[in-house]
XYZ file of N, CA, C and O in Angstrom:
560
model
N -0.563 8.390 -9.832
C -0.990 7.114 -9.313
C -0.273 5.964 -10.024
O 0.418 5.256 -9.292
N -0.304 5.752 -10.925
C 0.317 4.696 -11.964
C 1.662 4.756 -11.578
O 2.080 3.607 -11.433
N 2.653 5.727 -11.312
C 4.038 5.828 -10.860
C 4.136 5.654 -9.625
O 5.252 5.916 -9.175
N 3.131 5.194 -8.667
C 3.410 5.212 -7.622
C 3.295 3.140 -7.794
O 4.104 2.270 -7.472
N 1.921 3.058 -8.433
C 1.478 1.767 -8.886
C 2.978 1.061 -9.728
O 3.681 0.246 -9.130
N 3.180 1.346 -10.620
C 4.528 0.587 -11.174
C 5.357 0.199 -10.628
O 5.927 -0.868 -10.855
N 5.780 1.516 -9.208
C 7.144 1.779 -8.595
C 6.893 0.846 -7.482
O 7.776 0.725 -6.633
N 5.590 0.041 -7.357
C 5.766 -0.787 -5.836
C 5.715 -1.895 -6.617
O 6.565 -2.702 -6.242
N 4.981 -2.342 -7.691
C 4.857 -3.673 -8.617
C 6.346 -4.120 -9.076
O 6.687 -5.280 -9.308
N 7.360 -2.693 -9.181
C 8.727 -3.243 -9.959
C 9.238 -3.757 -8.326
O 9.516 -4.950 -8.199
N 9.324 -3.073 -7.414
C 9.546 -3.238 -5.959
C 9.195 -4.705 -5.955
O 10.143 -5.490 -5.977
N 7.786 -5.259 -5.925
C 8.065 -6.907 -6.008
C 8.591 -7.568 -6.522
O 9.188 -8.537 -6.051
N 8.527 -7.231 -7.683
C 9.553 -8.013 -8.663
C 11.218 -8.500 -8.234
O 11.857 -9.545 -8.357
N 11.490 -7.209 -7.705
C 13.021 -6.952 -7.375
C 13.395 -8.181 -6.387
O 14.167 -9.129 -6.532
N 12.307 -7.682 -5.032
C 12.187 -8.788 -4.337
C 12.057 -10.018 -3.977
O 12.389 -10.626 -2.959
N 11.220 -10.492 -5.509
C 11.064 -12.158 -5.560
C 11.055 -12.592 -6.526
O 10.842 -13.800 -6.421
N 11.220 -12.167 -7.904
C 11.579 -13.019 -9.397
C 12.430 -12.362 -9.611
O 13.367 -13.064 -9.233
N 13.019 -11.092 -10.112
C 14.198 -10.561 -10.901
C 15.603 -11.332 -10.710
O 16.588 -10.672 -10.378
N 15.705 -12.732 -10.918
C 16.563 -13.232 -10.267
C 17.475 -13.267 -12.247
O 17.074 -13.696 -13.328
N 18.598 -12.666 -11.860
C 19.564 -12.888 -13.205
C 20.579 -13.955 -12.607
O 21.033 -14.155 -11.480
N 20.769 -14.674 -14.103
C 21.970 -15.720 -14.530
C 23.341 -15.039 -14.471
O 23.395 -14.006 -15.137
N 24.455 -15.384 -13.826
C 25.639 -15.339 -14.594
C 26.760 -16.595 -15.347
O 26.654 -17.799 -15.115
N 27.710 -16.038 -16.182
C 27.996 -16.582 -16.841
C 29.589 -17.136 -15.772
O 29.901 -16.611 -14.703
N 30.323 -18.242 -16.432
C 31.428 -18.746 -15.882
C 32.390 -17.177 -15.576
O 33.230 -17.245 -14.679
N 32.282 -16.241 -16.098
C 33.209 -15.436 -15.900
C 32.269 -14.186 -14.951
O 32.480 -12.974 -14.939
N 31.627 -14.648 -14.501
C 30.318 -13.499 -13.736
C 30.008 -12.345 -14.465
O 30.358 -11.231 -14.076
N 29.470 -12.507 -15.342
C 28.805 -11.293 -16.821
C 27.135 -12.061 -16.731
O 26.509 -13.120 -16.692
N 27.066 -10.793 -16.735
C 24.912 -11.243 -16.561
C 24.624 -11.889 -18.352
O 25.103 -11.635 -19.457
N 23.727 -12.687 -17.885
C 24.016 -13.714 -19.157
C 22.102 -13.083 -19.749
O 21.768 -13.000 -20.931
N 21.240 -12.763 -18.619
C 19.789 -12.492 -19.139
C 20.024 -10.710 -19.896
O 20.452 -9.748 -19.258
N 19.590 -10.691 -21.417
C 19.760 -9.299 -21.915
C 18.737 -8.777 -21.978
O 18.741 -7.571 -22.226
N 17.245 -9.590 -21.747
C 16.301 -8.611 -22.257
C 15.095 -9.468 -21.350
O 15.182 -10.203 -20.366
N 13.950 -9.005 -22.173
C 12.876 -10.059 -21.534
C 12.703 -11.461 -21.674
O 12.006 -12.203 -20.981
N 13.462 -11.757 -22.710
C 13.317 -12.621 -23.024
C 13.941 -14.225 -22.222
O 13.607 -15.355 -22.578
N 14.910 -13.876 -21.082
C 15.599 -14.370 -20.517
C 15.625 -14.271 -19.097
O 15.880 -15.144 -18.267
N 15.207 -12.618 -18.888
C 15.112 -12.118 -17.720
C 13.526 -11.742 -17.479
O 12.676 -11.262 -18.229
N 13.500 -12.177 -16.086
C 11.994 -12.157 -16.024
C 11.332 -10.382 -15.574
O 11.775 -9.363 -15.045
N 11.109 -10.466 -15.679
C 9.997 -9.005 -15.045
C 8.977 -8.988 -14.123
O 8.447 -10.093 -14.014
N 8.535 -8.174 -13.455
C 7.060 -8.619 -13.140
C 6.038 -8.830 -14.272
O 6.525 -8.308 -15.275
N 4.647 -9.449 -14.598
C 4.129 -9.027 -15.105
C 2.372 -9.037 -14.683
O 2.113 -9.130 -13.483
N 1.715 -8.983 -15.244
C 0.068 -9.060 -15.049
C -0.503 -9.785 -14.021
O -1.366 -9.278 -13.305
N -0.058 -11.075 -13.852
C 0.068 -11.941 -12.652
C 0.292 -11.711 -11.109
O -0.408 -12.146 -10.194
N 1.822 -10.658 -10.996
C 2.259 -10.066 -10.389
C 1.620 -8.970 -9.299
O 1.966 -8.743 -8.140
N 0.363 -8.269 -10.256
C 0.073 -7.402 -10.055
C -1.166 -7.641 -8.609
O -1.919 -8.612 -8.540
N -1.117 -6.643 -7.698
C -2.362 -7.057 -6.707
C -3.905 -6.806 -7.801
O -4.017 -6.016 -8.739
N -4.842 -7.693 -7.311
C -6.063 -7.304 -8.410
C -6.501 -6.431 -7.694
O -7.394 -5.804 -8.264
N -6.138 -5.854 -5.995
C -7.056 -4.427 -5.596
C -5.683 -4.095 -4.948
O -4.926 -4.573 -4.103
N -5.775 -2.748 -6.000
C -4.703 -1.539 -5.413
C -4.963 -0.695 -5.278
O -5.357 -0.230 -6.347
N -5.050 0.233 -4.225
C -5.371 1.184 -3.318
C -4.624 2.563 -3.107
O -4.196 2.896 -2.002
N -4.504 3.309 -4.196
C -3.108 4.466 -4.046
C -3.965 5.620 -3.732
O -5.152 5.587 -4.059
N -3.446 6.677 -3.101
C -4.458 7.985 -2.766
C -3.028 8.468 -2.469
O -2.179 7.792 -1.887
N -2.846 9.827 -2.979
C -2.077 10.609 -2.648
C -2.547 12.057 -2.505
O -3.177 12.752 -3.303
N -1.951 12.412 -0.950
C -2.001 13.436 -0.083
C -1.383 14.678 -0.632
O -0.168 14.817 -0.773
N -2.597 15.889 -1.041
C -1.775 17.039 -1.256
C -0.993 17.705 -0.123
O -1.024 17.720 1.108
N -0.033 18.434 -1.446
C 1.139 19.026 -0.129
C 0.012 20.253 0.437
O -0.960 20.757 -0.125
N 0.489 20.431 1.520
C -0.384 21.100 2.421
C 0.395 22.865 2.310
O -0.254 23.876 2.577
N 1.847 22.883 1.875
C 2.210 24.316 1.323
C 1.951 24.926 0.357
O 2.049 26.149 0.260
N 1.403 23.799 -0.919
C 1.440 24.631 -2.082
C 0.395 23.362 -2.783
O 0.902 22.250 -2.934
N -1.051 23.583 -3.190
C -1.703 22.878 -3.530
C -1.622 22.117 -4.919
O -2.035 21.005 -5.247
N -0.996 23.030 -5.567
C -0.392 23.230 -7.444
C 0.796 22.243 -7.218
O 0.864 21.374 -8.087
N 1.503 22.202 -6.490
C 2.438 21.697 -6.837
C 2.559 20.084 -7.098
O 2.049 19.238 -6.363
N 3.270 19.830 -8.190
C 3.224 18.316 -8.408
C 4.108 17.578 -7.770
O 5.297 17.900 -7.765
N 3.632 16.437 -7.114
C 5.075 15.352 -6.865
C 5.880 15.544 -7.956
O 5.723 15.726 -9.163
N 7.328 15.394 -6.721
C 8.250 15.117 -7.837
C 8.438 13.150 -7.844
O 8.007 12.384 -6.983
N 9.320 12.740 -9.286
C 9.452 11.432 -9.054
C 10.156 10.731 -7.717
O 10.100 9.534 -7.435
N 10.756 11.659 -7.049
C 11.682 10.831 -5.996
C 10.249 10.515 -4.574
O 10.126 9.603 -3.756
N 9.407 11.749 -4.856
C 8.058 11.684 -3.931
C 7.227 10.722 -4.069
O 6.529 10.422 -3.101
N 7.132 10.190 -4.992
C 6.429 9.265 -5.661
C 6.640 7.950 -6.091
O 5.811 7.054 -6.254
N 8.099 7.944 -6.285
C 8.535 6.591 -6.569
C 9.596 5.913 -6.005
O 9.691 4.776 -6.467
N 10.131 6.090 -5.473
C 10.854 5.532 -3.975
C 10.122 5.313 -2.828
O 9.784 4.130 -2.789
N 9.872 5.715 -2.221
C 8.915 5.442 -1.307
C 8.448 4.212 -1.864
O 8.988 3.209 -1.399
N 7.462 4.015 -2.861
C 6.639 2.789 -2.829
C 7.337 1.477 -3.402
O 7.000 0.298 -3.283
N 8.721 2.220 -4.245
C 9.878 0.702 -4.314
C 10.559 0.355 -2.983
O 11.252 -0.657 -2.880
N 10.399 1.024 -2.182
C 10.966 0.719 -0.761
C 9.776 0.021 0.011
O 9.672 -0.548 1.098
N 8.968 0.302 -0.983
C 7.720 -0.533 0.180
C 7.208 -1.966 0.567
O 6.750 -2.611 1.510
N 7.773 -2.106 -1.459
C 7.905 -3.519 -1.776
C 8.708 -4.354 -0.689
O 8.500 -5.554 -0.870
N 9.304 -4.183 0.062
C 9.894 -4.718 0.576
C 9.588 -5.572 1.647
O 10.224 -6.566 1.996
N 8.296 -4.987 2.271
C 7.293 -5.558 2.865
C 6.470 -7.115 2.729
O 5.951 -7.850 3.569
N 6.663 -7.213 1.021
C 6.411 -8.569 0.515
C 7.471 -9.263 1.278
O 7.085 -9.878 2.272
N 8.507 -9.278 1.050
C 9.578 -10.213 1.132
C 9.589 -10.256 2.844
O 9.906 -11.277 3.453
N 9.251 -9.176 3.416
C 9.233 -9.553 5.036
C 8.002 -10.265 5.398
O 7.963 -11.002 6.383
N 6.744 -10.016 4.436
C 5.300 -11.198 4.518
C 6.191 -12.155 4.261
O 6.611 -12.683 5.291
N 6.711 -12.645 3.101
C 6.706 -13.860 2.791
C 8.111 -14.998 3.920
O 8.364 -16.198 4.022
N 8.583 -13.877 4.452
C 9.501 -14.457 5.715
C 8.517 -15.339 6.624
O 8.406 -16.550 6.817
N 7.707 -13.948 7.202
C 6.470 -14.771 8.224
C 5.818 -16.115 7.803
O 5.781 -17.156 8.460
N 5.288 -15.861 6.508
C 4.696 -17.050 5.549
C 5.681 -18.569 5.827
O 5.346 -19.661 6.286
N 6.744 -18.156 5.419
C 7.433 -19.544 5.754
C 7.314 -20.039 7.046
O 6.663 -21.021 7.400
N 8.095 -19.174 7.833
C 8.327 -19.275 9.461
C 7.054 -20.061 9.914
O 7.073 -21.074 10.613
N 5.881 -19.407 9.380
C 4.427 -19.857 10.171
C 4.371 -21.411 9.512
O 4.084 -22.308 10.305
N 4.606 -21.748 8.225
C 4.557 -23.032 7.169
C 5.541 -24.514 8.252
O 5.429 -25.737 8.336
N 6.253 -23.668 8.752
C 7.403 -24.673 9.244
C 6.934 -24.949 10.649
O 6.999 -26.047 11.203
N 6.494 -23.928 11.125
C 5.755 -24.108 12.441
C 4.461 -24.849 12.844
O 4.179 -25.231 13.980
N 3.527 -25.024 11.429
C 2.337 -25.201 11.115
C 3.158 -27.233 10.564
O 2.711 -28.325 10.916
N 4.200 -26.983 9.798
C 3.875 -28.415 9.333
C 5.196 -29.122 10.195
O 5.418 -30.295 9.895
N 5.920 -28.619 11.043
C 6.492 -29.043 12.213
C 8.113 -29.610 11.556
O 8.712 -30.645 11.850
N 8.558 -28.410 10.495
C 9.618 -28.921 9.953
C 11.039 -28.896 11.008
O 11.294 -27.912 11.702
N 11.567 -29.665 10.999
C 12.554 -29.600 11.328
C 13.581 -28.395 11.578
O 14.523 -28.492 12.364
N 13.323 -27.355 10.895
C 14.212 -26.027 10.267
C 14.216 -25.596 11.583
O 13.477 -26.062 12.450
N 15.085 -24.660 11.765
C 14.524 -23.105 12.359
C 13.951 -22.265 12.324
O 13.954 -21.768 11.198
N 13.411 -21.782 12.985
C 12.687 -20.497 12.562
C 13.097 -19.614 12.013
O 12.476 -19.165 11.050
N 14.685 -18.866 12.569
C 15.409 -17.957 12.089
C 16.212 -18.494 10.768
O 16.770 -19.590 10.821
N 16.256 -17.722 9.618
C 17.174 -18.630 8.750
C 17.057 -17.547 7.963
O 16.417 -16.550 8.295
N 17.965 -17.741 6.343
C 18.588 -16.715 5.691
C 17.470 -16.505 4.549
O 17.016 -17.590 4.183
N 17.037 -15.653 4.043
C 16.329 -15.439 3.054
C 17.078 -14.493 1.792
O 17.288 -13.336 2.157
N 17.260 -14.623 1.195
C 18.141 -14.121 0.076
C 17.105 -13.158 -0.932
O 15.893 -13.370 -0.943
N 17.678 -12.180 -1.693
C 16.686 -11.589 -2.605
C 17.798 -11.542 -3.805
O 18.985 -11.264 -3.975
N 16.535 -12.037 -4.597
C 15.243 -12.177 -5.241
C 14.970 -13.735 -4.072
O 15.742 -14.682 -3.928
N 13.559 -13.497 -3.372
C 13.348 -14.986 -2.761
C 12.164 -15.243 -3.667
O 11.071 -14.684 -3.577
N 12.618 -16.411 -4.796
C 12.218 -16.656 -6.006
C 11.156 -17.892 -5.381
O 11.551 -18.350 -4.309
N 9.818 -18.509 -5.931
C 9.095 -19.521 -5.817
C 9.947 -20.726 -5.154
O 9.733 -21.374 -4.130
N 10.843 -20.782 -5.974
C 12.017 -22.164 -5.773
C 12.600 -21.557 -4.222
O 12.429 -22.416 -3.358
N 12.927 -20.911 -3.946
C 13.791 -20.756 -2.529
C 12.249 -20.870 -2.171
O 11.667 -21.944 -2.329
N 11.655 -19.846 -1.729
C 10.170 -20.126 -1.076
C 9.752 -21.542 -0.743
O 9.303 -21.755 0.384
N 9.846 -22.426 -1.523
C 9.469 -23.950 -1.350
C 10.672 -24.628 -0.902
O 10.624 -25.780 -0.472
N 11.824 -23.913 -0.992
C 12.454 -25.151 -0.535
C 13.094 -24.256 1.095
O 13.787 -24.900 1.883
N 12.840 -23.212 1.294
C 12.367 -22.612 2.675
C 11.615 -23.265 3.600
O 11.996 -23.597 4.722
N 10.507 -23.452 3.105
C 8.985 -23.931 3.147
C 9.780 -25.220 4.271
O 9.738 -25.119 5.497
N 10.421 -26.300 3.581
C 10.254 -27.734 3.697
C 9.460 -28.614 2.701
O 8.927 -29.688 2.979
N 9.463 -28.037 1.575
C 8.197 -28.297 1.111
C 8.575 -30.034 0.637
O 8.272 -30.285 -0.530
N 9.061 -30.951 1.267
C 8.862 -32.348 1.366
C 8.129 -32.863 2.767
O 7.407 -33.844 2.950
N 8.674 -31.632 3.865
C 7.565 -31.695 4.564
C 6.122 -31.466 4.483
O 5.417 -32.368 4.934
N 5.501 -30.349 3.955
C 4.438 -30.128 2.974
C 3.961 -31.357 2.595
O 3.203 -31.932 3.376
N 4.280 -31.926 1.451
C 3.827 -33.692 1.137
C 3.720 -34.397 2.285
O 2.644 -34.543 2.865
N 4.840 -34.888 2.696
C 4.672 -35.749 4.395
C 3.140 -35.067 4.882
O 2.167 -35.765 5.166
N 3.148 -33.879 4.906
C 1.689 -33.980 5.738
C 0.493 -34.278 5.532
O -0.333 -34.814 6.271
N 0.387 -33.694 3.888
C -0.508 -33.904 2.795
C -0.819 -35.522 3.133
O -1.862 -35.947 3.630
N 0.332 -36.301 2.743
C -0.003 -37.363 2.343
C -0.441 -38.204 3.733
O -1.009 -39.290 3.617
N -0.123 -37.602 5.129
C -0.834 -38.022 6.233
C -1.928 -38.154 6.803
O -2.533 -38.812 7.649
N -2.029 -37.089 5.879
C -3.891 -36.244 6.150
C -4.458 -37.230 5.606
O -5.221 -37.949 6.251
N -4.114 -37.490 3.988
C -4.501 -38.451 3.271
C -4.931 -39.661 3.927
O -6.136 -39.901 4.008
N -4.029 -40.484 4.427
C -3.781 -41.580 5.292
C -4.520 -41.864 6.517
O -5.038 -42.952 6.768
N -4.541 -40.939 7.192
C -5.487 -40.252 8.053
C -7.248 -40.504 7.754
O -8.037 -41.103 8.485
N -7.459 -39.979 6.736
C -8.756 -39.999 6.364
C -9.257 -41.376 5.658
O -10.382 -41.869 5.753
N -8.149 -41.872 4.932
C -8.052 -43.092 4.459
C -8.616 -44.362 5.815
O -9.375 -45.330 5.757
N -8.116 -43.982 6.511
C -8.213 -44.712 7.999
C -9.595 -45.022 8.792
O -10.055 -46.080 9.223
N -10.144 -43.513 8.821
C -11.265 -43.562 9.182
C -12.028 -43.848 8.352
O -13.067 -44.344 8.789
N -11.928 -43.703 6.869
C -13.578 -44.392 5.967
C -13.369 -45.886 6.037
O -14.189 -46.584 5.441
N -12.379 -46.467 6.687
C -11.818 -47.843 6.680
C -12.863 -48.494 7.780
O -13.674 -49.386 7.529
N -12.640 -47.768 9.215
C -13.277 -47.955 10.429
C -14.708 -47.540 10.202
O -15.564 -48.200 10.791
N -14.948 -46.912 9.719
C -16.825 -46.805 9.442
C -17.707 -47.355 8.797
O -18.873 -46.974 8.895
């Protein structure tokens, strides 16, 4: 369970923070944790749900790692196609200008996410709503 649990948590990671630096001569400039991010605790879903299905030929037998941990780093991948929709719906919802169709890059880090988003459109609306409501406690 835990190898199946790690192997989809590193899977997000991959997908939306593991983003490394390079240097003027393209040499990865992050060496450790300290530079390079990881997933960590934050990262993690607070309800995770793993159940794994015995093999139905041989009851004894253990997953091997490729049974177990591929699969669910391939699964991760699923985030990054949520968080496609997430935008798409954000731009549609706050009437950005963008397209719908557009490029999403991996690692799609917080910073691309928001600036995907529109997220000055985001404010513009915020601050309409604001304005908006401002309006009516005016008239009452």
């Amino acid at each position: 369970m835990d190898q199946v649990e790690g192997a989809f948590v590193q899977g997000v990671g991959f997908f939306t923070n593991e983003d490394y630096a390079r240097n003027a001569d393209g040499l990865v400039v992050n060496d450790g944790t300290w530079t390079y991010k990881i997933p960590t605790v934050d990262t993690i879903p607070k309800q995770f749900n793993v159940e794994l299905i015995n093999s139905a030929r041989d009851q004894k037998r253990v997953l091997s790692s490729k049974a177990s941990g591929e699969p669910p780093l391939l699964l991760a991948a699923s985030v990054h196609c949520a968080m496609r929709e997430a935008i798409r719906a954000a731009r549609k919802e706050f009437k950005a200008n963008s397209p719908l169709t557009f490029q999403m890059d991996v690692p799609a880090t917080m910073a691309d996410v928001k600036e995907l988003c529109g997220l000055d459109v985001v404010e513009r609306h915020l601050q309409s709503l604001t304005s908006a409501a401002a309006s009516a406690a005016v008239k009452a």
